[in-house]
Short mmCIF file of N, CA and C in Angstrom, two decimals:
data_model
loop_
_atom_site.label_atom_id
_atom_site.label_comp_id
_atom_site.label_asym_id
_atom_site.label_seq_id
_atom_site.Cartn_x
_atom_site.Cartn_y
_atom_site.Cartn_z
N UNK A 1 115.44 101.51 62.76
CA UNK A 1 115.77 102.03 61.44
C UNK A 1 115.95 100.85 60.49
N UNK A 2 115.26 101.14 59.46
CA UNK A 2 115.07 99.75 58.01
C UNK A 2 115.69 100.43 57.00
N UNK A 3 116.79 100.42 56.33
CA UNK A 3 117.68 100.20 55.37
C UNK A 3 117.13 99.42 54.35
N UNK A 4 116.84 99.95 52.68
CA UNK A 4 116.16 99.06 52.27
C UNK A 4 117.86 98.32 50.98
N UNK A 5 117.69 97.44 50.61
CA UNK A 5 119.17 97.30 49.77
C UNK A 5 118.83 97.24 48.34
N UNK A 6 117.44 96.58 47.80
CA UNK A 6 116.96 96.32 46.49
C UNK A 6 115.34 96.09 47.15
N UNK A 7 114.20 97.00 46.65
CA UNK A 7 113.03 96.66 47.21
C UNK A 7 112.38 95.30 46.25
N UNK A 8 113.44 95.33 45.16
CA UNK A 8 112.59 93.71 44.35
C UNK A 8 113.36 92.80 44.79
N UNK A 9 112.16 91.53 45.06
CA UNK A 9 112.61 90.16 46.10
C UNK A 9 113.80 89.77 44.78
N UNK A 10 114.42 88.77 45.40
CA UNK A 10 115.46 87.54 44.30
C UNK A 10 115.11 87.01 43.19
N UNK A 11 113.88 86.66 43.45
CA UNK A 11 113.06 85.67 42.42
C UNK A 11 112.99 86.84 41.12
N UNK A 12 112.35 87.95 41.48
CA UNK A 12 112.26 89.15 40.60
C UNK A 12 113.72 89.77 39.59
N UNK A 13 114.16 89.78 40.63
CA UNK A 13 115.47 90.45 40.03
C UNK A 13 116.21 89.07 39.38
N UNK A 14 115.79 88.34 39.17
CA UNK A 14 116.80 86.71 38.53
C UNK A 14 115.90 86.90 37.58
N UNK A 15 114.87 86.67 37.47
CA UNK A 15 113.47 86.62 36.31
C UNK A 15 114.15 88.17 34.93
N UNK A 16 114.43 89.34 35.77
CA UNK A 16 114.71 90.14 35.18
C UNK A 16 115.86 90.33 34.62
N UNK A 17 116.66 89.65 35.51
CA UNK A 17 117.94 89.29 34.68
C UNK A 17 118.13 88.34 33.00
N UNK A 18 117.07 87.93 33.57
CA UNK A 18 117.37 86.69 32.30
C UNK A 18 116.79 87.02 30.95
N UNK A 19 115.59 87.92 31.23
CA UNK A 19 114.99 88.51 30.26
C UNK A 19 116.18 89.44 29.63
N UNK A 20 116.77 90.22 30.58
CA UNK A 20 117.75 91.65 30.46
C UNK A 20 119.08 90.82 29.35
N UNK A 21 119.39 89.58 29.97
CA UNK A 21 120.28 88.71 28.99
C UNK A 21 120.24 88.49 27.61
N UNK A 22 118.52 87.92 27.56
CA UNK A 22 118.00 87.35 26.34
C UNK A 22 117.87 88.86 25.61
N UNK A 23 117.98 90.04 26.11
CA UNK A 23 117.85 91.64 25.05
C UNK A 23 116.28 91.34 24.84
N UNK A 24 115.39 90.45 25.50
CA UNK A 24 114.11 91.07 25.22
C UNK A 24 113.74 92.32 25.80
N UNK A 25 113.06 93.35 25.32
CA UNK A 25 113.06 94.56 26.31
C UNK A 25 111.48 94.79 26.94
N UNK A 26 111.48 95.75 27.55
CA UNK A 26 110.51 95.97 28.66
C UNK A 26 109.43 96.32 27.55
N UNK A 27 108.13 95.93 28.26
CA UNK A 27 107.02 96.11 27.12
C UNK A 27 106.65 97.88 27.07
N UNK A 28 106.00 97.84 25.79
CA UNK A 28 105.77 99.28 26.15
C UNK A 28 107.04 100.37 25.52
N UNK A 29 107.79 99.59 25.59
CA UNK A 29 109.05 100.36 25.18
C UNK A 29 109.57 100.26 23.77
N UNK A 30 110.64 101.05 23.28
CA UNK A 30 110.57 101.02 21.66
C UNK A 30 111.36 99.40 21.62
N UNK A 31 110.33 98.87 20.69
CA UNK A 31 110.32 97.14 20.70
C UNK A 31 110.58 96.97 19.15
N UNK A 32 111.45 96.29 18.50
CA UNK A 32 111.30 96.42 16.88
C UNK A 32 110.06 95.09 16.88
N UNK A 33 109.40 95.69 15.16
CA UNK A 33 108.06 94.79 14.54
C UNK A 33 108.60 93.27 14.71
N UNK A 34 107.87 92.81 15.47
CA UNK A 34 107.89 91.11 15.79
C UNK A 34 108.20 90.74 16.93
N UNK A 35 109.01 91.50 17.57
CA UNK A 35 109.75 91.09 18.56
C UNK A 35 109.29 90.58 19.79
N UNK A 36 109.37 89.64 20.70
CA UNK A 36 108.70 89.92 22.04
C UNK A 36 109.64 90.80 22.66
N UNK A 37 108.14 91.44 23.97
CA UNK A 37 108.74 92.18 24.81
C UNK A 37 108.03 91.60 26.39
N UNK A 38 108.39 92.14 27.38
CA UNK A 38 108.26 91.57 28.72
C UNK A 38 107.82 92.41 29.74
N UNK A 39 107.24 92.11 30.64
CA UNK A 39 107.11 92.82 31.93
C UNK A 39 106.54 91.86 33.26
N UNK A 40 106.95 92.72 34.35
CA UNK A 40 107.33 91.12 35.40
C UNK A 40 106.62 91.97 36.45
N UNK A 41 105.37 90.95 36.67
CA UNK A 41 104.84 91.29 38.32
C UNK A 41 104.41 90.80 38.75
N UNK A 42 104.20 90.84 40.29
CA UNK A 42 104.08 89.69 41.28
C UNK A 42 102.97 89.04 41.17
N UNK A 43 103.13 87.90 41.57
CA UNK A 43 102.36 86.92 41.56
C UNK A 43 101.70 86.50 42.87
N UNK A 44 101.86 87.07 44.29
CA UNK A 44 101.73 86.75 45.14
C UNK A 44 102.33 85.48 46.14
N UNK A 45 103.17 84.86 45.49
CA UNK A 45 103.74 83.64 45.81
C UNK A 45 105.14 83.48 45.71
N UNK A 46 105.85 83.77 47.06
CA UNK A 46 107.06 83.74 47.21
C UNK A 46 108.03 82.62 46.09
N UNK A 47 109.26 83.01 45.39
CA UNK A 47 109.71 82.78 44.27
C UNK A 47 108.90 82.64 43.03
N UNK A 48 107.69 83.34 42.64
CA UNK A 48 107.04 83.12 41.47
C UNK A 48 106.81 84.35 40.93
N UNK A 49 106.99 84.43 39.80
CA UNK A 49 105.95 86.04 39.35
C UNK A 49 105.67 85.43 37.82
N UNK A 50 104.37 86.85 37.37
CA UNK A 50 103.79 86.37 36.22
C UNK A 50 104.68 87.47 35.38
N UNK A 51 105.01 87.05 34.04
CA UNK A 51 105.95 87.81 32.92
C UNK A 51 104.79 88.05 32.04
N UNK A 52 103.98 89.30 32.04
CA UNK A 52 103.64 89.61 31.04
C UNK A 52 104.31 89.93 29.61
N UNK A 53 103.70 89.30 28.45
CA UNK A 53 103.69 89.11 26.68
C UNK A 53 103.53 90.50 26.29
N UNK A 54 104.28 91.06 25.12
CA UNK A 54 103.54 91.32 24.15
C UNK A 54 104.41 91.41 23.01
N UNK A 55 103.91 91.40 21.79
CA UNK A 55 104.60 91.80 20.30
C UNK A 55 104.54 92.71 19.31
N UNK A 56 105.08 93.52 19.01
CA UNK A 56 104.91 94.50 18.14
C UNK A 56 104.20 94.11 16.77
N UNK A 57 103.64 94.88 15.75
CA UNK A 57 103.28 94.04 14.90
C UNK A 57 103.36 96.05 13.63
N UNK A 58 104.23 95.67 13.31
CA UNK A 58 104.57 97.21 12.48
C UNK A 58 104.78 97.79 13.34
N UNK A 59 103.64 99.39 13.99
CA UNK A 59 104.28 100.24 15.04
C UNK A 59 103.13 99.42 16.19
N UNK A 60 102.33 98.86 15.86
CA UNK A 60 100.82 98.65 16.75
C UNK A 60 101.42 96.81 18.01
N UNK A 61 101.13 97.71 19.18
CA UNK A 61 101.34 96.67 20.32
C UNK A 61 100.37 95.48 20.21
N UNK A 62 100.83 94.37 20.56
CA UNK A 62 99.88 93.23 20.79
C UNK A 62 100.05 92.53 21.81
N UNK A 63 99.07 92.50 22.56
CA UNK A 63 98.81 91.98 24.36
C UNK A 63 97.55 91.23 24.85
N UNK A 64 97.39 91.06 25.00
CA UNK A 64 96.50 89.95 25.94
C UNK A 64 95.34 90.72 26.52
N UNK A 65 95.49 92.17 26.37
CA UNK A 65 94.23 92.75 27.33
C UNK A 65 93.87 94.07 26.20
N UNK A 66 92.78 93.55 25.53
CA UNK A 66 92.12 92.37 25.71
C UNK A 66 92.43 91.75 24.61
N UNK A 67 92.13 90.20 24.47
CA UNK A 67 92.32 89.26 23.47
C UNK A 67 92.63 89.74 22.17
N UNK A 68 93.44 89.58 21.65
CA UNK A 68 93.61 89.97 20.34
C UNK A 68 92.45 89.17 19.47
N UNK A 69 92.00 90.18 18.64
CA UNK A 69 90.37 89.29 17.71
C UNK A 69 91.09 88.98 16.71
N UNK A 70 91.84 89.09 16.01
CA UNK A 70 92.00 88.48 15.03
C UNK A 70 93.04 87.37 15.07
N UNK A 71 92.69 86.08 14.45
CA UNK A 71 93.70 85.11 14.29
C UNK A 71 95.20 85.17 14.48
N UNK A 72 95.58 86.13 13.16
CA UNK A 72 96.85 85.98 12.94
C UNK A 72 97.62 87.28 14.54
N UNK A 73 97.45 88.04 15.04
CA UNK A 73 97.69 88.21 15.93
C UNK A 73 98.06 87.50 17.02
N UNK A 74 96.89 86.67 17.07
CA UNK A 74 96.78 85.87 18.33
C UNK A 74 98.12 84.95 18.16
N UNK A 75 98.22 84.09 16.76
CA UNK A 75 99.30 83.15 16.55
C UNK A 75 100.75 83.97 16.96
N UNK A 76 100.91 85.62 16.38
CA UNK A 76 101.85 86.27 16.71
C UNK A 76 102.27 86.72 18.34
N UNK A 77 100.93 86.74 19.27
CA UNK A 77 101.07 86.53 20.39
C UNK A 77 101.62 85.60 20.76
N UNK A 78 101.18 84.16 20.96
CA UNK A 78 101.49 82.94 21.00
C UNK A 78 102.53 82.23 20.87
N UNK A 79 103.64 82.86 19.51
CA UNK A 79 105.16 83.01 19.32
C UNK A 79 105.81 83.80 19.92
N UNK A 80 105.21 84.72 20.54
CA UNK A 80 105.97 85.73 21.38
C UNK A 80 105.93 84.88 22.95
N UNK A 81 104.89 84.62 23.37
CA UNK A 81 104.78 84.16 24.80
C UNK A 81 105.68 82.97 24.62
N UNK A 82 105.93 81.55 23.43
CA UNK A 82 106.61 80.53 23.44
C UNK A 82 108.36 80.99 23.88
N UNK A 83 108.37 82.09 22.75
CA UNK A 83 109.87 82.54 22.57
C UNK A 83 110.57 82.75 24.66
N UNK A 84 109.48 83.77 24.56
CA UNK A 84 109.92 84.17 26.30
C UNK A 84 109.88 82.79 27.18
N UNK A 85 108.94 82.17 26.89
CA UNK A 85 108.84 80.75 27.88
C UNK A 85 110.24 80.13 27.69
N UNK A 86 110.76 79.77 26.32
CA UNK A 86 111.77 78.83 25.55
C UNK A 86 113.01 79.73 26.19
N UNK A 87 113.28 81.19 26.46
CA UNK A 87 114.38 81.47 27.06
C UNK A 87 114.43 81.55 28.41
N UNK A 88 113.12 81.01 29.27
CA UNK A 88 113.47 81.15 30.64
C UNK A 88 113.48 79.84 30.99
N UNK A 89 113.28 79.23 29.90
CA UNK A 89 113.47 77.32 30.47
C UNK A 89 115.03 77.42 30.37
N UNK A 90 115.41 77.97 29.18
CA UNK A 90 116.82 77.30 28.79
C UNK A 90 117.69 78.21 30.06
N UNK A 91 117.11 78.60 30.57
CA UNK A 91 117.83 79.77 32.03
C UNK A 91 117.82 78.73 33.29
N UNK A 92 117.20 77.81 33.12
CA UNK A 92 117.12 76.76 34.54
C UNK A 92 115.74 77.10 35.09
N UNK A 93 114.92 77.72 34.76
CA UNK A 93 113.26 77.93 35.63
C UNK A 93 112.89 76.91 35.46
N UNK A 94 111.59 76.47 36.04
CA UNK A 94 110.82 75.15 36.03
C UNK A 94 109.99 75.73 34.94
N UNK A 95 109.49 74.81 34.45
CA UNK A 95 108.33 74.74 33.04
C UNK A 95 107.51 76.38 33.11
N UNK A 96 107.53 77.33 32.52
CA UNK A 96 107.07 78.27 32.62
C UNK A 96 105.67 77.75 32.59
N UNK A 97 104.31 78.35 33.18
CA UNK A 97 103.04 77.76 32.64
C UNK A 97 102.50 78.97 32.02
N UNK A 98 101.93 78.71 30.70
CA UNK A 98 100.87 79.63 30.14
C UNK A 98 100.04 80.40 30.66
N UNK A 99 99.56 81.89 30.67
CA UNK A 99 98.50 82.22 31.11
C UNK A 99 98.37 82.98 30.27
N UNK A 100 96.76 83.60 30.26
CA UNK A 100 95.87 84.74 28.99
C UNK A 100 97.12 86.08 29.08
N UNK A 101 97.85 86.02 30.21
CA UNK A 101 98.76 87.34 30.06
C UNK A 101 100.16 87.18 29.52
N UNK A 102 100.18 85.74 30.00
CA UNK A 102 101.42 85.67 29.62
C UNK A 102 102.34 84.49 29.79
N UNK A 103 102.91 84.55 31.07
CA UNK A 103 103.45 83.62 31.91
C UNK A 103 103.75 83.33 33.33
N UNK A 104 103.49 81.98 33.79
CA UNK A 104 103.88 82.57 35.56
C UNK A 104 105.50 81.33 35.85
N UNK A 105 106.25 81.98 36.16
CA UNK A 105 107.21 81.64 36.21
C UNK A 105 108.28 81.08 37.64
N UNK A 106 108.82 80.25 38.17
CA UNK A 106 109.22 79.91 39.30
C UNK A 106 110.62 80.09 39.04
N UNK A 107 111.49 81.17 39.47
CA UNK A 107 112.69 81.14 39.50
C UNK A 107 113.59 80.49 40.17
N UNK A 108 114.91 79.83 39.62
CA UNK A 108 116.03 78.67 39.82
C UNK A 108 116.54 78.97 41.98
N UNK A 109 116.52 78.71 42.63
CA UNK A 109 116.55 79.04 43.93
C UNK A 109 118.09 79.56 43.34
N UNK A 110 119.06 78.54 42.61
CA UNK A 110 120.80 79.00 42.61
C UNK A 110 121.07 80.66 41.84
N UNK A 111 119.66 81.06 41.44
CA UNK A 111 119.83 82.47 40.84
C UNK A 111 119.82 83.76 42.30
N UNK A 112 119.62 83.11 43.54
CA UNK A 112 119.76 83.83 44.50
C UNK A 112 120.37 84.29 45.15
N UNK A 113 120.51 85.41 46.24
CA UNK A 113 121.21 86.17 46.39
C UNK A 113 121.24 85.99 47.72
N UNK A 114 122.18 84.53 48.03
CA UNK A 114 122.35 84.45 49.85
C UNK A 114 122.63 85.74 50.16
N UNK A 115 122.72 85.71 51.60
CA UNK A 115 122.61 86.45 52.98
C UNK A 115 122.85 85.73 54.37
N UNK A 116 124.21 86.50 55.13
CA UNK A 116 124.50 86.24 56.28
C UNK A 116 124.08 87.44 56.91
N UNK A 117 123.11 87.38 57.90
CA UNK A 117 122.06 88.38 58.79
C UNK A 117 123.15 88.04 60.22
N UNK A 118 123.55 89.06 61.02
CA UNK A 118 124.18 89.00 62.04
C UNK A 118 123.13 89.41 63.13
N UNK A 119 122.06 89.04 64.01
CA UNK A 119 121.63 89.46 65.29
C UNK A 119 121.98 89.41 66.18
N UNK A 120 122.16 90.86 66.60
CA UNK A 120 122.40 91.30 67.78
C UNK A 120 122.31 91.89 68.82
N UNK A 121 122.24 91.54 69.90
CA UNK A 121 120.61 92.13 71.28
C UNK A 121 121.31 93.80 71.70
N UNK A 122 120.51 94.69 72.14
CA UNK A 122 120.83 95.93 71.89
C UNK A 122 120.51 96.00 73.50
N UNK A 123 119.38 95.45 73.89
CA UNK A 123 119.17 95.08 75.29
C UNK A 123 117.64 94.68 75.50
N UNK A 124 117.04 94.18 76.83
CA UNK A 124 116.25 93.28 76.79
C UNK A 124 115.12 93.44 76.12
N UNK A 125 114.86 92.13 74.72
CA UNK A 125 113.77 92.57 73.66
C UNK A 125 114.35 93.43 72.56
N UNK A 126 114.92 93.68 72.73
CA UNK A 126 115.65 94.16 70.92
C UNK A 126 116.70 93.85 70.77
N UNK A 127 116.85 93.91 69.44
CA UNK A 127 117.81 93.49 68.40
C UNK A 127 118.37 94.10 67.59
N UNK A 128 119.62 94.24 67.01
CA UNK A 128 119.89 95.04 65.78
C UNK A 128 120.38 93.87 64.48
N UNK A 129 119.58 94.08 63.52
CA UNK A 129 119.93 93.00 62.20
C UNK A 129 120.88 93.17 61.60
N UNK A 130 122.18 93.03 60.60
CA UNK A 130 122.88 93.57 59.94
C UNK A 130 123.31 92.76 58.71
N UNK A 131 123.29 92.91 57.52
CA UNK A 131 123.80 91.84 56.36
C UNK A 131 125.07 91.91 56.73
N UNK A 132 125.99 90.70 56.53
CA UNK A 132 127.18 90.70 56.26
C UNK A 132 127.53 91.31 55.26
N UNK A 133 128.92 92.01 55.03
CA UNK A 133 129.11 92.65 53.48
C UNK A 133 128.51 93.88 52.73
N UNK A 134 127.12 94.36 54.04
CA UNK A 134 126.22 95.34 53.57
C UNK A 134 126.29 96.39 54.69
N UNK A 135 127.21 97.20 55.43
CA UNK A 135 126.95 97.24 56.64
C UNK A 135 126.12 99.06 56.44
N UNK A 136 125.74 99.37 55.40
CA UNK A 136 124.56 99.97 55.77
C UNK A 136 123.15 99.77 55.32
N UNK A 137 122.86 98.53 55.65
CA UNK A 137 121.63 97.66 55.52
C UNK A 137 121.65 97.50 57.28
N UNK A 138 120.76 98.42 57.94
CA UNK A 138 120.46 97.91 59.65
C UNK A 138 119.01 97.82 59.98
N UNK A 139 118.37 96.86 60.55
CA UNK A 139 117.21 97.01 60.72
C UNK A 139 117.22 96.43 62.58
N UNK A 140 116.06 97.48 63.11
CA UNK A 140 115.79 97.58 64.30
C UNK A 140 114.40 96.13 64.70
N UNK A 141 114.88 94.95 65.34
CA UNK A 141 114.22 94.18 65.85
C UNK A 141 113.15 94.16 67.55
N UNK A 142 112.46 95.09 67.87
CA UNK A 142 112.00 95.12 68.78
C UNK A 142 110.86 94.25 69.69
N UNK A 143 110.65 93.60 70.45
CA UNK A 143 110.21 92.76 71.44
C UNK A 143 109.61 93.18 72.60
N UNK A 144 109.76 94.50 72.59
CA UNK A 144 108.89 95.11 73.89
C UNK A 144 107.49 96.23 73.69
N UNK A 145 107.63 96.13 71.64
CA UNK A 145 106.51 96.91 71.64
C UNK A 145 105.49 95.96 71.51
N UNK A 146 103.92 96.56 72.05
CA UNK A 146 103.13 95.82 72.16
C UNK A 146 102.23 96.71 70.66
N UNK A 147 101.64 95.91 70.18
CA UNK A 147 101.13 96.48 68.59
C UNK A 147 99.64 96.17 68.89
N UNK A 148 98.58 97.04 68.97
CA UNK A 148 97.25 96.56 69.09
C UNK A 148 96.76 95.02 68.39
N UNK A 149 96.47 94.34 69.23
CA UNK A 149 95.99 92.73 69.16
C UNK A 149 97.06 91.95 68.78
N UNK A 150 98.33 92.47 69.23
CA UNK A 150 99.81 91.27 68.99
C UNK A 150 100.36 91.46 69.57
N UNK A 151 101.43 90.46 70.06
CA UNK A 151 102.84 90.56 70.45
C UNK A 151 103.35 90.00 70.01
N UNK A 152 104.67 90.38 69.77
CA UNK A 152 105.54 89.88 69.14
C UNK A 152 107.06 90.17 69.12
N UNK A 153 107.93 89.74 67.77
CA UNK A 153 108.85 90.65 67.99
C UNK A 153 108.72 91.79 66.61
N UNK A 154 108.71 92.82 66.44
CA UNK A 154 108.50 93.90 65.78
C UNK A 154 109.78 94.12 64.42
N UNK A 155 109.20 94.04 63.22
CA UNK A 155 110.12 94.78 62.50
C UNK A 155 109.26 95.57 61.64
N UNK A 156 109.71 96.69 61.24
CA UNK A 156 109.23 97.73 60.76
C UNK A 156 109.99 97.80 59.34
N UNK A 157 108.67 97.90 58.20
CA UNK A 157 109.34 97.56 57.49
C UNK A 157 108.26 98.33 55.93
N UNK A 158 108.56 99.28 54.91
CA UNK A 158 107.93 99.87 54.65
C UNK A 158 106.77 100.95 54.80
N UNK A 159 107.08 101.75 55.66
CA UNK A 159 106.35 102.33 56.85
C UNK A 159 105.12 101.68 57.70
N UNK A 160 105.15 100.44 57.47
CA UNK A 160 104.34 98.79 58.34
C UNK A 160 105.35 98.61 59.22
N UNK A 161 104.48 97.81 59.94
CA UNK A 161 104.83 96.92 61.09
C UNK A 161 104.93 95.33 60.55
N UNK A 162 105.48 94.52 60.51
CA UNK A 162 105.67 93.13 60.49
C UNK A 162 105.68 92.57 61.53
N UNK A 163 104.88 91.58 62.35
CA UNK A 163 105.20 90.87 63.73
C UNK A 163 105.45 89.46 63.49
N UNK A 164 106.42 89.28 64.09
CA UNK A 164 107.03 87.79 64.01
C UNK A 164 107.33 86.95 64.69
N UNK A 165 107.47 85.61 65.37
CA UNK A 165 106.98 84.88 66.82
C UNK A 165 108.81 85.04 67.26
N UNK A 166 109.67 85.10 66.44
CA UNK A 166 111.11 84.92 66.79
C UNK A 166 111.76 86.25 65.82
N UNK A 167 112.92 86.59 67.19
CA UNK A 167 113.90 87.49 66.19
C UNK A 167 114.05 87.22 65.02
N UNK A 168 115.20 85.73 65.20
CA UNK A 168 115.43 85.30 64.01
C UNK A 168 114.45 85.09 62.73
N UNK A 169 113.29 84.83 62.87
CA UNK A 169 112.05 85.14 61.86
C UNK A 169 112.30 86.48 60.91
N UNK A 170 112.13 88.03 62.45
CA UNK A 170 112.27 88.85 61.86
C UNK A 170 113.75 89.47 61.00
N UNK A 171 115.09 88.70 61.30
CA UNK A 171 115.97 88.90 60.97
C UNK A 171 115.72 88.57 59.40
N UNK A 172 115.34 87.37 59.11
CA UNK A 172 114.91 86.82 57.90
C UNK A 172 114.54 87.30 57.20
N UNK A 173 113.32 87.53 57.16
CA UNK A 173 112.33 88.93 56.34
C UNK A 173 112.96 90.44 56.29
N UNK A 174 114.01 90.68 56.78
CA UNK A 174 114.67 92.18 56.77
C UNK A 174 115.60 91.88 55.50
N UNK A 175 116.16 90.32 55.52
CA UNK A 175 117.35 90.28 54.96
C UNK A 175 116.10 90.00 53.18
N UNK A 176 114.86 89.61 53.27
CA UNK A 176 114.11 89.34 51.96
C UNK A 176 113.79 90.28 51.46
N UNK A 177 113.21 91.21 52.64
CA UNK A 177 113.10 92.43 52.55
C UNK A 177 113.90 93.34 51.31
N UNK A 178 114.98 93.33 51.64
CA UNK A 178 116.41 94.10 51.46
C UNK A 178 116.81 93.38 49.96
N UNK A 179 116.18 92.08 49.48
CA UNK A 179 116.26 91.85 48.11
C UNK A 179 117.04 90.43 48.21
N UNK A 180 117.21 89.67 49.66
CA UNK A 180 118.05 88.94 49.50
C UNK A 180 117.67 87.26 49.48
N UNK A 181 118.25 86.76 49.57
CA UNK A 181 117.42 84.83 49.34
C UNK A 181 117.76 83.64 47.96
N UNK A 182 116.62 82.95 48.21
CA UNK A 182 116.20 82.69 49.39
C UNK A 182 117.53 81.94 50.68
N UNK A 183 118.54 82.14 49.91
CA UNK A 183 119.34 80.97 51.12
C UNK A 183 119.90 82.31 51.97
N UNK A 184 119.33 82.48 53.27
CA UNK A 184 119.62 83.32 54.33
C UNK A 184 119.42 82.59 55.62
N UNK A 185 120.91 82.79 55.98
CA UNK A 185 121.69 82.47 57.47
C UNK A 185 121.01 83.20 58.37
N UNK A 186 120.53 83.33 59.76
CA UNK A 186 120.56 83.98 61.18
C UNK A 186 121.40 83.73 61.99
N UNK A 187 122.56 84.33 62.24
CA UNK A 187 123.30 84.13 63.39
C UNK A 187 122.97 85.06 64.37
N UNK A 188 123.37 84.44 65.91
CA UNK A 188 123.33 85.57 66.77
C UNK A 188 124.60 85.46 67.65
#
């Protein structure tokens, strides 16, 4: 059994925080004329995601897809993507870098949300995971199922399978899983 605690990783939920701070609001949403607005999705690369731009301009959205044709847009884009960059530097991120969407961003590791993972053997080849402080966050570590073309030790995890060479591996990923990091303990 997988207990999920927050399905967005650390990096995500810190990124979103900071935006949520700065009162920029979610794109798409009622945004006053000028304003930037934001939206955050993965990037594929553990602690990174890209923050999509955009700016209102009267009632009419302005975004990146596709290119805004006219000049003065584009410059109004451009102040919008700086503004968002300029408040996630002054948040501790590393140099936001530019992209046609927006931004890709590396969140502060100290914006994270340690985790003490307790493993504990249930009997031979499994495990039961548990956060400290969370105790209905439990995830089932198994070692005796055999998964077509692997072995491993087993955590189940979004109606997937995850295979991992060590408990403690899979203890790890339950506790990232669950929204937590990156500084996470395995004890057993």
């Amino acid at each position: 059994m997988h207990h999920r605690h927050n399905a967005s990783p650390w990096y995500r939920q810190a990124i979103q925080g900071i935006l949520d701070a700065a009162q920029i609001p979610q794109m798409y949403g009622p945004t006053p004329s000028g304003q930037a607005s934001a939206s955050i999705m993965s990037s594929g690369t553990h602690g990174t995601v890209i923050v999509m731009v955009a700016t209102t301009i009267g009632r009419r959205v302005v975004d990146m897809q596709p290119a805004p044709r006219l000049a003065d847009d584009l410059a109004r884009w451009t102040a919008a993507r700086n503004q968002v960059a300029a408040v996630l530097e002054q948040a501790g991120c590393a140099t936001p870098r530019p992209t046609r969407m927006g931004l890709v961003v590396t969140a502060p590791e100290e914006l994270g949300v340690p985790a003490d993972v307790r493993l504990a053997p249930v009997d031979r080849g499994r495990y039961t995971a548990t956060i400290d402080g969370h105790p209905e966050l439990v995830a089932t570590i198994d070692g005796r199922l055999e998964v077509p073309t692997s072995r491993g030790y087993v955590l189940e995890s979004g109606g997937g399978y995850l295979i991992f060479d060590t408990p403690e591996a899979a203890a790890a990923e339950f506790a990232f899983d669950c929204g937590f990091g990156p500084q996470i303990t395995v004890t057993t």
